[in-house]
Structure formats: C-alpha cells, structure tokens
mmCIF file of C-alpha atoms in Angstrom:
data_model
loop_
_atom_site.group_PDB
_atom_site.id
_atom_site.type_symbol
_atom_site.label_atom_id
_atom_site.label_comp_id
_atom_site.label_asym_id
_atom_site.label_seq_id
_atom_site.Cartn_x
_atom_site.Cartn_y
_atom_site.Cartn_z
ATOM 1 C CA MET A 1 99.627 110.630 79.477
ATOM 2 C CA VAL A 2 97.280 108.527 81.961
ATOM 3 C CA GLY A 3 93.284 108.884 81.813
ATOM 4 C CA LEU A 4 91.706 111.354 84.285
ATOM 5 C CA TYR A 5 88.625 109.989 86.423
ATOM 6 C CA LYS A 6 85.229 110.540 84.281
ATOM 7 C CA LEU A 7 82.387 109.587 86.436
ATOM 8 C CA LYS A 8 79.672 107.568 85.262
ATOM 9 C CA PRO A 9 76.462 109.568 86.467
ATOM 10 C CA VAL A 10 74.546 108.629 88.877
ATOM 11 C CA PRO A 11 70.890 109.206 88.694
ATOM 12 C CA GLN A 12 69.744 111.630 91.729
ATOM 13 C CA ASP A 13 66.413 110.022 92.344
ATOM 14 C CA CYS A 14 66.984 106.288 91.650
ATOM 15 C CA SER A 15 65.834 104.007 94.837
ATOM 16 C CA ASP A 16 67.320 100.712 93.038
ATOM 17 C CA PHE A 17 69.937 99.962 95.251
ATOM 18 C CA LYS A 18 71.588 97.766 93.181
ATOM 19 C CA LYS A 19 71.691 99.689 90.373
ATOM 20 C CA LEU A 20 73.297 102.526 92.513
ATOM 21 C CA ASP A 21 75.535 100.007 93.621
ATOM 22 C CA LYS A 22 76.681 98.421 90.482
ATOM 23 C CA ILE A 23 77.473 102.380 89.335
ATOM 24 C CA TRP A 24 79.434 103.218 92.592
ATOM 25 C CA LYS A 25 81.514 99.410 91.505
ATOM 26 C CA GLU A 26 82.165 100.664 88.163
ATOM 27 C CA ASN A 27 83.513 104.356 88.925
ATOM 28 C CA TRP A 28 85.788 102.509 91.412
ATOM 29 C CA ALA A 29 87.344 100.257 89.051
ATOM 30 C CA GLN A 30 87.766 102.577 86.426
ATOM 31 C CA LEU A 31 89.629 104.891 89.572
ATOM 32 C CA LYS A 32 91.934 101.977 90.360
ATOM 33 C CA ARG A 33 92.457 100.836 87.020
ATOM 34 C CA GLN A 34 93.722 105.065 86.536
ATOM 35 C CA ASP A 35 95.541 104.708 90.116
ATOM 36 C CA GLU A 36 97.122 101.474 88.707
ATOM 37 C CA GLU A 37 98.093 103.028 85.127
ATOM 38 C CA ALA A 38 100.047 105.595 86.888
ATOM 39 C CA LYS A 39 101.950 103.568 89.583
ATOM 40 C CA LYS A 40 103.132 101.989 86.457
ATOM 41 C CA LYS A 41 104.233 104.694 84.590
ATOM 42 C CA GLY A 42 105.983 106.393 87.954
ATOM 43 C CA THR A 43 103.405 108.898 87.774
ATOM 44 C CA ILE A 44 101.217 110.222 90.341
ATOM 45 C CA ILE A 45 99.206 111.988 88.070
ATOM 46 C CA GLY A 46 96.009 109.690 87.547
ATOM 47 C CA GLY A 47 96.385 108.269 91.494
ATOM 48 C CA PHE A 48 94.079 108.775 94.408
ATOM 49 C CA LEU A 49 94.009 109.936 97.627
ATOM 50 C CA THR A 50 91.455 109.382 100.270
ATOM 51 C CA GLU A 51 90.769 112.269 103.623
ATOM 52 C CA PRO A 52 89.248 111.408 106.592
ATOM 53 C CA ILE A 53 86.039 113.059 106.380
ATOM 54 C CA ALA A 54 82.569 112.488 109.363
ATOM 55 C CA ASP A 55 81.438 109.013 108.868
ATOM 56 C CA GLY A 56 83.579 108.324 105.813
ATOM 57 C CA LYS A 57 86.228 109.198 103.071
ATOM 58 C CA ALA A 58 86.217 112.165 100.217
ATOM 59 C CA ILE A 59 88.049 110.773 97.456
ATOM 60 C CA TYR A 60 90.101 113.181 95.176
ATOM 61 C CA GLN A 61 92.363 112.827 91.732
ATOM 62 C CA ILE A 62 96.023 114.028 91.198
ATOM 63 C CA VAL A 63 95.314 116.068 88.056
ATOM 64 C CA ARG A 64 98.456 118.025 87.410
ATOM 65 C CA GLU A 65 101.898 118.667 89.189
ATOM 66 C CA THR A 66 104.387 120.702 89.836
ATOM 67 C CA LYS A 67 107.842 120.653 91.379
ATOM 68 C CA VAL A 68 106.000 121.160 95.561
ATOM 69 C CA GLN A 69 102.676 121.544 94.738
ATOM 70 C CA VAL A 70 99.208 118.935 92.414
ATOM 71 C CA LEU A 71 95.907 120.042 91.613
ATOM 72 C CA ILE A 72 93.620 117.419 92.968
ATOM 73 C CA LYS A 73 89.936 116.918 91.346
ATOM 74 C CA VAL A 74 87.120 115.784 93.742
ATOM 75 C CA CYS A 75 86.079 112.353 92.375
ATOM 76 C CA THR A 76 82.258 111.565 93.048
ATOM 77 C CA GLY A 77 79.794 108.585 91.964
ATOM 78 C CA LEU A 78 82.196 106.252 94.488
ATOM 79 C CA GLY A 79 79.025 105.774 96.917
ATOM 80 C CA ASP A 80 80.830 107.965 100.409
ATOM 81 C CA ASP A 81 80.925 111.535 97.452
ATOM 82 C CA TRP A 82 82.435 113.507 100.098
ATOM 83 C CA VAL A 83 83.916 116.865 99.973
ATOM 84 C CA ILE A 84 86.465 118.466 102.140
ATOM 85 C CA PRO A 85 85.135 121.419 102.824
ATOM 86 C CA TYR A 86 88.880 122.911 103.045
ATOM 87 C CA TRP A 87 89.639 122.087 99.769
ATOM 88 C CA GLY A 88 86.442 121.888 98.130
ATOM 89 C CA GLU A 89 86.102 120.554 94.315
ATOM 90 C CA LYS A 90 89.528 120.803 93.873
ATOM 91 C CA ALA A 91 92.302 122.286 95.525
ATOM 92 C CA VAL A 92 96.048 122.757 95.296
ATOM 93 C CA ILE A 93 97.796 121.140 97.535
ATOM 94 C CA ASP A 94 101.299 119.916 99.007
ATOM 95 C CA LYS A 95 103.212 117.314 96.449
ATOM 96 C CA GLU A 96 104.974 115.477 99.689
ATOM 97 C CA TYR A 97 101.473 115.786 101.756
ATOM 98 C CA ALA A 98 99.465 113.768 98.066
ATOM 99 C CA ILE A 99 102.441 111.572 97.958
ATOM 100 C CA GLN A 100 102.237 110.438 101.712
ATOM 101 C CA SER A 101 98.807 110.298 101.605
ATOM 102 C CA ILE A 102 98.707 107.824 98.692
ATOM 103 C CA ARG A 103 101.777 105.444 100.327
ATOM 104 C CA ARG A 104 99.443 105.107 103.591
ATOM 105 C CA GLY A 105 96.438 104.090 101.282
ATOM 106 C CA ASP A 106 98.601 101.954 99.370
ATOM 107 C CA GLY A 107 99.859 99.952 103.037
ATOM 108 C CA LEU A 108 96.844 100.109 104.376
ATOM 109 C CA ASN A 109 95.365 98.160 101.165
ATOM 110 C CA GLN A 110 98.249 95.846 101.874
ATOM 111 C CA ILE A 111 97.604 94.919 105.033
ATOM 112 C CA PHE A 112 93.848 94.393 104.211
ATOM 113 C CA LYS A 113 95.206 92.155 101.202
ATOM 114 C CA ARG A 114 97.050 90.063 103.192
ATOM 115 C CA ARG A 115 94.223 89.175 105.775
ATOM 116 C CA SER A 116 92.209 87.895 102.625
ATOM 117 C CA ASP A 117 94.601 85.924 101.050
#
C-alpha cells in the first residue's frame, strides 16, 4: 500500500520565508515520493493531480479508486494551497479525467526535465 500525504504543518503566523520554504519543499518531496512509489507499484492511489485555478494550481492526491471513479483529497502545505470550489477539500471525480490529468503533468515534467538537462 502506498502511503498517503500527511503535511508537515505550516505555521499560520510565520513571517520567516526560509522556514516556510523549507517546509513547503519537504512537503513537496513527500508528495513526489508517494507519487513515484504509486507509479512503481502500478497504481494511481497515492498519485497526485493538479487543477489550474486563479494564478496557481490546486493539488489533489488520489486516495481511493473504483472502476470508474476516484476519491481525491486536497494537499496543502505546498505553497499555493488552493482548493477548487466545485471539488472542495475532497471529491469523487471521473477516474479517466484523473488519469489524463496525471499524464498531462508527467508529460510537462518530461518536457521541462529535458530542457534542464
């Protein structure tokens, strides 16, 4: 079983950007590790998808699946912390939509990885 995201708490009143940045990076590293672990095991549970909103994106992790749907939960503590209004903090969405969203994200990561190599 792939572990699910548990954010390292971000202090609400913190004005120390270096401390905040460190926490955000640790949380992102955890989420990416879980995503990679899910891919290695051939499952989408533990993977994450992003959804554009305003000037950023909302990040959701897939926590359960059926044949046609997945349950997603928002991941916070990553910097943006957007929540899609029509999904809220958790939602059941079409599984194919989730898979396509993950593939788009993977494709973009490959493009940017090649540019940085």
